[in-house]
Tab-separated table of C-alpha atoms in Angstrom:
chain	number	residue	atom	x	y	z
A	1	MET	CA	-40.417	-122.670	199.907
A	2	ARG	CA	-38.164	-119.881	201.020
A	3	THR	CA	-35.012	-120.807	202.928
A	4	THR	CA	-34.491	-119.600	206.497
A	5	SER	CA	-31.424	-117.595	205.474
A	6	THR	CA	-33.442	-115.679	202.871
A	7	PHE	CA	-36.126	-114.948	205.443
A	8	LYS	CA	-33.454	-113.654	207.817
A	9	GLU	CA	-32.016	-111.455	205.076
A	10	HIS	CA	-35.459	-110.054	204.357
A	11	THR	CA	-36.169	-109.333	208.022
A	12	ALA	CA	-32.729	-107.717	208.416
A	13	PHE	CA	-33.475	-105.531	205.403
A	14	ILE	CA	-36.887	-104.549	206.774
A	15	GLY	CA	-35.268	-103.685	210.121
A	16	THR	CA	-32.620	-101.493	208.485
A	17	TYR	CA	-35.286	-99.851	206.347
A	18	ALA	CA	-37.474	-99.122	209.383
A	19	ALA	CA	-34.514	-97.636	211.291
A	20	ALA	CA	-33.656	-95.374	208.363
A	21	LEU	CA	-37.239	-94.266	207.788
A	22	LEU	CA	-37.834	-93.379	211.443
A	23	GLY	CA	-34.425	-91.686	211.616
A	24	CYS	CA	-35.105	-89.381	208.668
A	25	GLY	CA	-38.263	-88.032	210.308
A	26	ALA	CA	-41.126	-90.059	208.833
A	27	THR	CA	-44.473	-90.192	210.597
A	28	CYS	CA	-45.797	-93.408	212.142
A	29	VAL	CA	-48.434	-93.882	209.471
A	30	ARG	CA	-45.778	-93.746	206.757
A	31	LEU	CA	-43.702	-96.296	208.651
A	32	GLU	CA	-46.666	-98.654	208.921
A	33	LYS	CA	-47.609	-98.323	205.261
A	34	ASN	CA	-44.101	-98.603	203.790
A	35	ILE	CA	-42.947	-101.478	205.981
A	36	GLY	CA	-46.236	-103.296	205.425
A	37	ARG	CA	-45.857	-102.839	201.662
A	38	ILE	CA	-42.302	-104.243	201.604
A	39	ALA	CA	-43.133	-107.124	203.952
A	40	SER	CA	-46.149	-108.052	201.848
A	41	ALA	CA	-43.995	-108.092	198.683
A	42	TYR	CA	-41.592	-110.543	200.375
A	43	GLY	CA	-44.433	-112.737	201.659
A	44	ILE	CA	-43.988	-111.702	205.270
A	45	GLU	CA	-46.595	-110.742	207.834
A	46	VAL	CA	-45.435	-107.936	210.038
A	47	GLU	CA	-46.693	-106.475	213.304
A	48	MET	CA	-44.975	-103.424	214.670
A	49	THR	CA	-44.907	-101.303	217.791
A	50	ILE	CA	-43.497	-97.868	217.118
A	51	MET	CA	-42.021	-96.186	220.164
A	52	PRO	CA	-40.183	-92.866	220.300
A	53	ARG	CA	-36.755	-94.466	220.710
A	54	HIS	CA	-37.165	-97.834	219.005
A	55	ILE	CA	-39.385	-99.991	216.816
A	56	HIS	CA	-40.406	-103.493	217.797
A	57	LEU	CA	-41.020	-105.675	214.726
A	58	PHE	CA	-42.546	-109.123	214.768
A	59	MET	CA	-42.267	-110.805	211.365
A	60	ARG	CA	-43.661	-114.154	210.258
A	61	ASP	CA	-42.952	-115.975	207.005
A	62	LYS	CA	-46.332	-116.730	205.420
A	63	SER	CA	-45.092	-119.871	203.631
A	64	SER	CA	-42.988	-121.602	206.304
A	65	GLY	CA	-44.407	-120.070	209.459
A	66	THR	CA	-40.930	-119.119	210.687
A	67	SER	CA	-41.033	-116.000	212.804
A	68	GLU	CA	-38.563	-113.451	214.012
A	69	SER	CA	-38.703	-110.537	216.372
A	70	ALA	CA	-36.455	-107.477	216.304
A	71	VAL	CA	-36.089	-104.320	218.356
A	72	ILE	CA	-34.511	-101.581	216.273
A	73	GLU	CA	-33.152	-98.182	217.170
A	74	PRO	CA	-33.747	-95.387	214.667
A	75	ARG	CA	-30.742	-94.451	212.576
A	76	LYS	CA	-29.050	-91.260	213.806
A	77	MET	CA	-29.415	-88.837	210.920
A	78	PRO	CA	-30.887	-85.377	210.319
A	79	ILE	CA	-34.516	-84.990	209.259
A	80	SER	CA	-34.519	-85.286	205.473
A	81	PHE	CA	-37.517	-85.134	203.161
A	82	ARG	CA	-35.267	-86.250	200.327
A	83	CYS	CA	-34.285	-89.461	202.104
A	84	ASN	CA	-37.918	-89.916	203.134
A	85	THR	CA	-39.012	-89.673	199.492
A	86	LEU	CA	-36.295	-92.030	198.252
A	87	LEU	CA	-37.207	-94.630	200.868
A	88	SER	CA	-40.893	-94.387	200.006
A	89	ARG	CA	-40.087	-94.766	196.329
A	90	LEU	CA	-37.983	-97.821	197.156
A	91	SER	CA	-40.927	-99.423	198.964
A	92	TRP	CA	-43.097	-98.971	195.856
A	93	GLU	CA	-40.366	-100.339	193.582
A	94	ILE	CA	-40.138	-103.441	195.775
A	95	ALA	CA	-43.911	-103.816	195.890
A	96	ASP	CA	-44.199	-103.452	192.104
A	97	GLY	CA	-41.382	-105.954	191.530
A	98	GLN	CA	-39.220	-103.381	189.745
A	99	ILE	CA	-36.186	-104.066	191.894
A	100	GLU	CA	-34.555	-107.308	193.040
A	101	PHE	CA	-33.716	-107.922	196.685
A	102	SER	CA	-29.986	-107.467	196.054
A	103	GLY	CA	-30.642	-104.164	194.312
A	104	ALA	CA	-32.965	-103.055	197.098
A	105	GLY	CA	-30.159	-103.279	199.675
A	106	ALA	CA	-27.908	-101.108	197.516
A	107	ALA	CA	-30.742	-98.641	196.887
A	108	LEU	CA	-31.382	-98.404	200.645
A	109	GLN	CA	-27.708	-97.606	201.285
A	110	ARG	CA	-27.772	-94.982	198.544
A	111	ALA	CA	-30.895	-93.375	199.992
A	112	VAL	CA	-29.433	-93.030	203.492
A	113	SER	CA	-26.025	-91.842	202.306
A	114	GLN	CA	-27.195	-89.031	200.066
A	115	PRO	CA	-24.736	-86.130	200.137
A	116	PRO	CA	-26.161	-83.081	201.924
A	117	ARG	CA	-27.363	-80.116	199.898
A	118	SER	CA	-24.948	-77.233	199.371
A	119	LYS	CA	-24.636	-75.496	202.742
A	120	GLU	CA	-24.247	-72.063	201.160
A	121	LEU	CA	-27.350	-72.510	199.028
A	122	VAL	CA	-29.415	-73.712	202.008
A	123	THR	CA	-28.193	-70.767	204.121
A	124	PHE	CA	-29.159	-68.352	201.371
A	125	MET	CA	-32.602	-69.940	200.976
A	126	VAL	CA	-33.228	-69.816	204.734
A	127	CYS	CA	-32.238	-66.126	204.769
A	128	CYS	CA	-34.625	-65.422	201.882
A	129	ALA	CA	-37.427	-67.316	203.653
A	130	SER	CA	-36.887	-65.306	206.840
A	131	ALA	CA	-36.877	-62.017	204.925
A	132	SER	CA	-40.108	-63.090	203.214
A	133	PHE	CA	-41.730	-63.790	206.569
A	134	CYS	CA	-40.612	-60.370	207.761
A	135	ARG	CA	-42.240	-58.748	204.716
A	136	LEU	CA	-45.364	-60.831	205.291
A	137	PHE	CA	-45.661	-59.408	208.807
A	138	GLY	CA	-45.313	-55.849	207.442
A	139	GLY	CA	-41.566	-55.289	207.802
A	140	ASP	CA	-39.821	-52.718	205.600
A	141	LEU	CA	-36.675	-53.188	203.492
A	142	ALA	CA	-34.346	-52.259	206.341
A	143	ALA	CA	-35.992	-54.872	208.578
A	144	MET	CA	-35.685	-57.485	205.809
A	145	GLY	CA	-31.989	-56.713	205.356
A	146	VAL	CA	-31.317	-56.934	209.084
A	147	LEU	CA	-33.256	-60.169	209.261
A	148	MET	CA	-31.198	-61.706	206.462
A	149	LEU	CA	-28.046	-60.788	208.380
A	150	SER	CA	-29.288	-62.164	211.704
A	151	THR	CA	-30.615	-65.365	210.091
A	152	CYS	CA	-27.353	-65.903	208.214
A	153	ALA	CA	-25.323	-65.581	211.426
A	154	GLY	CA	-27.672	-67.811	213.422
A	155	PHE	CA	-27.973	-70.465	210.743
A	156	MET	CA	-24.212	-70.638	210.187
A	157	LEU	CA	-23.710	-71.022	213.923
A	158	ARG	CA	-26.384	-73.730	214.012
A	159	CYS	CA	-24.699	-75.741	211.242
A	160	HIS	CA	-21.281	-75.311	212.836
A	161	LEU	CA	-22.411	-76.464	216.282
A	162	LEU	CA	-24.538	-79.364	215.026
A	163	GLU	CA	-21.595	-80.637	212.963
A	164	ARG	CA	-19.616	-80.729	216.203
A	165	LYS	CA	-22.361	-82.762	217.914
A	166	VAL	CA	-23.271	-80.025	220.407
A	167	ASP	CA	-26.559	-80.699	222.198
A	168	ILE	CA	-29.477	-79.419	220.102
A	169	ARG	CA	-31.005	-77.567	223.087
A	170	ALA	CA	-27.825	-75.578	223.671
A	171	VAL	CA	-27.630	-74.913	219.916
A	172	MET	CA	-31.184	-73.535	219.865
A	173	PHE	CA	-30.472	-71.268	222.825
A	174	LEU	CA	-27.240	-69.867	221.357
A	175	CYS	CA	-28.648	-69.393	217.850
A	176	ALA	CA	-31.730	-67.611	219.187
A	177	LEU	CA	-29.472	-65.377	221.299
A	178	VAL	CA	-27.225	-64.446	218.357
A	179	SER	CA	-30.162	-63.915	215.978
A	180	SER	CA	-32.081	-61.752	218.439
A	181	VAL	CA	-29.024	-59.604	219.208
A	182	LEU	CA	-28.401	-59.001	215.507
A	183	GLY	CA	-32.144	-58.694	214.882
A	184	ALA	CA	-32.142	-55.692	217.236
A	185	THR	CA	-29.805	-53.755	214.899
A	186	ASP	CA	-32.712	-51.667	213.582
A	187	MET	CA	-33.718	-50.747	217.112
A	188	LEU	CA	-30.161	-49.986	218.251
A	189	PHE	CA	-29.264	-47.672	215.380
A	190	SER	CA	-32.798	-46.376	214.649
A	191	ILE	CA	-32.852	-47.737	211.087
A	192	GLY	CA	-36.183	-48.141	209.276
A	193	SER	CA	-39.674	-47.866	210.682
A	194	THR	CA	-40.394	-51.487	211.728
A	195	PRO	CA	-37.571	-52.575	214.055
A	196	GLU	CA	-39.908	-54.571	216.285
A	197	ILE	CA	-40.938	-56.802	213.354
A	198	ALA	CA	-37.285	-57.569	212.547
A	199	LEU	CA	-36.711	-58.472	216.171
A	200	GLY	CA	-39.863	-60.560	216.468
A	201	THR	CA	-39.228	-62.588	213.327
A	202	SER	CA	-35.481	-63.038	213.887
A	203	VAL	CA	-35.888	-66.517	215.423
A	204	LEU	CA	-38.672	-67.859	213.187
A	205	TYR	CA	-36.252	-70.042	211.229
A	206	LEU	CA	-35.497	-71.979	214.428
A	207	VAL	CA	-39.101	-73.014	215.146
A	208	PRO	CA	-39.187	-76.845	215.040
A	209	GLY	CA	-42.013	-77.117	212.520
A	210	ILE	CA	-41.505	-80.707	211.376
A	211	PRO	CA	-41.655	-82.259	214.886
A	212	PHE	CA	-44.862	-80.277	215.556
A	213	LEU	CA	-46.433	-81.404	212.270
A	214	ASN	CA	-45.366	-85.016	212.794
A	215	ALA	CA	-46.795	-84.922	216.309
A	216	PHE	CA	-50.195	-83.799	215.003
A	217	SER	CA	-50.062	-86.359	212.209
A	218	ASP	CA	-49.437	-89.068	214.818
A	219	VAL	CA	-52.335	-87.795	216.944
A	220	ILE	CA	-54.658	-88.016	213.940
A	221	ASN	CA	-53.518	-91.594	213.352
A	222	ARG	CA	-53.843	-92.454	217.060
A	223	HIS	CA	-50.135	-93.047	217.727
A	224	TYR	CA	-50.442	-91.145	220.961
A	225	ILE	CA	-47.161	-92.179	222.633
A	226	CYS	CA	-45.084	-91.189	219.612
A	227	ALA	CA	-47.146	-88.035	219.173
A	228	PHE	CA	-46.584	-87.031	222.790
A	229	SER	CA	-42.852	-87.744	222.521
A	230	ARG	CA	-42.461	-85.696	219.343
A	231	PHE	CA	-44.599	-82.912	220.796
A	232	MET	CA	-42.511	-82.769	223.984
A	233	ASP	CA	-39.318	-82.696	221.929
A	234	ALA	CA	-40.686	-79.771	219.947
A	235	VAL	CA	-41.876	-77.977	223.107
A	236	VAL	CA	-38.456	-78.346	224.779
A	237	LEU	CA	-36.746	-76.937	221.678
A	238	THR	CA	-39.236	-74.072	221.573
A	239	CYS	CA	-38.535	-73.333	225.261
A	240	CYS	CA	-34.779	-73.228	224.551
A	241	LEU	CA	-35.460	-70.933	221.608
A	242	SER	CA	-37.604	-68.667	223.807
A	243	ALA	CA	-34.932	-68.584	226.520
A	244	GLY	CA	-32.353	-67.501	223.927
A	245	LEU	CA	-34.689	-64.844	222.551
A	246	CYS	CA	-35.486	-63.498	226.031
A	247	THR	CA	-31.780	-63.346	226.926
A	248	GLY	CA	-31.139	-61.477	223.683
A	249	LEU	CA	-33.928	-59.002	224.429
A	250	LEU	CA	-32.641	-58.560	227.982
A	251	VAL	CA	-29.082	-57.885	226.852
A	252	MET	CA	-30.203	-55.520	224.106
A	253	ASN	CA	-32.644	-53.795	226.456
A	254	ALA	CA	-35.369	-54.301	223.870
A	255	GLY	CA	-38.921	-55.623	223.575
A	256	MET	CA	-40.659	-56.423	226.857
A	257	PHE	CA	-37.454	-55.735	228.852
A	258	ARG	CA	-37.191	-52.129	227.703
B	1	MET	CA	-20.355	-47.366	225.706
B	2	SER	CA	-23.737	-48.886	226.564
B	3	THR	CA	-24.131	-52.614	227.267
B	4	PRO	CA	-26.433	-53.321	224.265
B	5	LEU	CA	-24.011	-51.655	221.854
B	6	LEU	CA	-21.049	-53.492	223.363
B	7	PHE	CA	-22.832	-56.820	223.112
B	8	TRP	CA	-23.978	-56.098	219.568
B	9	LEU	CA	-20.436	-55.185	218.504
B	10	LEU	CA	-19.122	-58.390	220.053
B	11	VAL	CA	-21.618	-60.619	218.213
B	12	PHE	CA	-21.417	-58.696	214.944
B	13	GLY	CA	-17.601	-58.633	215.062
B	14	ALA	CA	-17.430	-62.392	215.619
B	15	PHE	CA	-19.853	-62.952	212.740
B	16	VAL	CA	-17.857	-60.729	210.355
B	17	ILE	CA	-14.591	-62.481	211.269
B	18	VAL	CA	-16.098	-65.948	210.743
B	19	LEU	CA	-17.667	-64.864	207.454
B	20	ALA	CA	-14.374	-63.372	206.222
B	21	LEU	CA	-12.467	-66.528	207.149
B	22	ARG	CA	-14.987	-68.740	205.377
B	23	LEU	CA	-15.032	-66.595	202.238
B	24	THR	CA	-11.229	-66.585	202.125
B	25	ALA	CA	-11.128	-70.364	202.552
B	26	ALA	CA	-13.750	-70.801	199.810
B	27	LEU	CA	-11.846	-68.462	197.488
B	28	ILE	CA	-8.569	-70.325	198.046
B	29	HIS	CA	-10.309	-73.653	197.490
B	30	HIS	CA	-11.917	-72.336	194.305
B	31	LEU	CA	-8.609	-71.018	192.923
B	32	HIS	CA	-6.813	-74.284	193.618
B	33	GLY	CA	-9.672	-76.325	192.215
B	34	ARG	CA	-9.117	-74.952	188.686
B	35	HIS	CA	-12.797	-74.739	187.821
B	36	HIS	CA	-13.340	-74.005	184.140
B	37	ILE	CA	-16.050	-71.591	183.080
B	38	PHE	CA	-16.800	-73.730	180.020
B	39	GLU	CA	-16.102	-77.435	179.899
B	40	ALA	CA	-17.429	-80.562	178.188
B	41	GLY	CA	-19.331	-82.763	180.633
B	42	THR	CA	-19.983	-86.474	180.422
B	43	GLU	CA	-22.937	-87.794	178.480
B	44	ARG	CA	-24.600	-88.707	181.765
B	45	GLU	CA	-24.413	-85.118	183.049
B	46	ILE	CA	-25.957	-83.777	179.853
B	47	VAL	CA	-28.607	-86.421	179.215
B	48	TYR	CA	-30.011	-87.184	182.644
B	49	ILE	CA	-33.570	-88.364	183.053
B	50	PRO	CA	-35.104	-88.243	186.538
B	51	GLY	CA	-35.186	-91.791	187.850
B	52	ASP	CA	-31.807	-92.728	186.383
B	53	PRO	CA	-29.515	-94.391	188.948
B	54	LEU	CA	-27.426	-91.763	190.742
B	55	HIS	CA	-24.346	-93.901	191.278
B	56	PRO	CA	-22.764	-96.611	189.117
B	57	ASP	CA	-23.296	-100.150	190.304
B	58	GLU	CA	-20.160	-102.277	190.141
B	59	ASN	CA	-22.249	-105.364	189.450
B	60	ASP	CA	-23.820	-103.865	186.348
B	61	TYR	CA	-22.962	-105.585	183.089
B	62	GLU	CA	-22.210	-102.372	181.216
B	63	ASP	CA	-20.771	-99.525	183.225
B	64	ASN	CA	-19.783	-97.453	180.222
B	65	GLU	CA	-22.955	-95.419	180.359
B	66	TYR	CA	-21.723	-93.739	183.529
B	67	VAL	CA	-18.334	-92.733	182.155
């Protein structure tokens, strides 16, 4: 029979795992599956209530009947598909018996403390993605160049402000403002033939796509409270983005304010 | 000077200054870092198979493979 201390260690591990998985932007269905998989491997029955700001776990040892309840806050970390993947892989390794409990704790710490990708490379990739979107909407080379410039400025500002823990809503507003002002370069200096496309696509990189997708995933899996919370988060960010864009258009005397 | 142009110059100027400062800092860091164009890496850097542990574990029996 398992000792109480081991059971407590297992439940503490599951709690830390759940906090990390919710913090890195996993959907509710992934949380349920991964936590269920790990708990099952350790001979634990788990019931969970996933709320937007915390997870309530009730765990019961199948062999001894000992139970424990925990309310966990999600770990504060940026959305990361890489961390998400590593944590999912860890759950399978535990379920398949490929990793001991002691090793699992170390693997969990490694997964959540992955060094961030090169900032310069990410900025460049985001600029390329924005320019591609511009081309997709029919923008010419001048519009693509201007868009790369505006995205680079906005994205650098975004990274800088987020590193300094500035509120995400203020960050979205300021980045949208800067990107829209620089996105209006074509219009201001009469460069190229598609200045309105450069302006319109200048804030696309700020659209909170992952929260929207996660919200719909949660709706499909009937986690309505979480879905609504994620959706509202995304809507608020989109409103801040729109406010920044409108201010930029107003200042530049462009678009609908012309 | 019109308001849009003034505002554009302000934002663009700030961006150029920040970019120049960052590039200078990166250049200085690179020069002091003494990065070699060609160098011999460790065995682990050359022969890496996806799935290999990313960091050495102090509790491992043989750590030499990471050196």
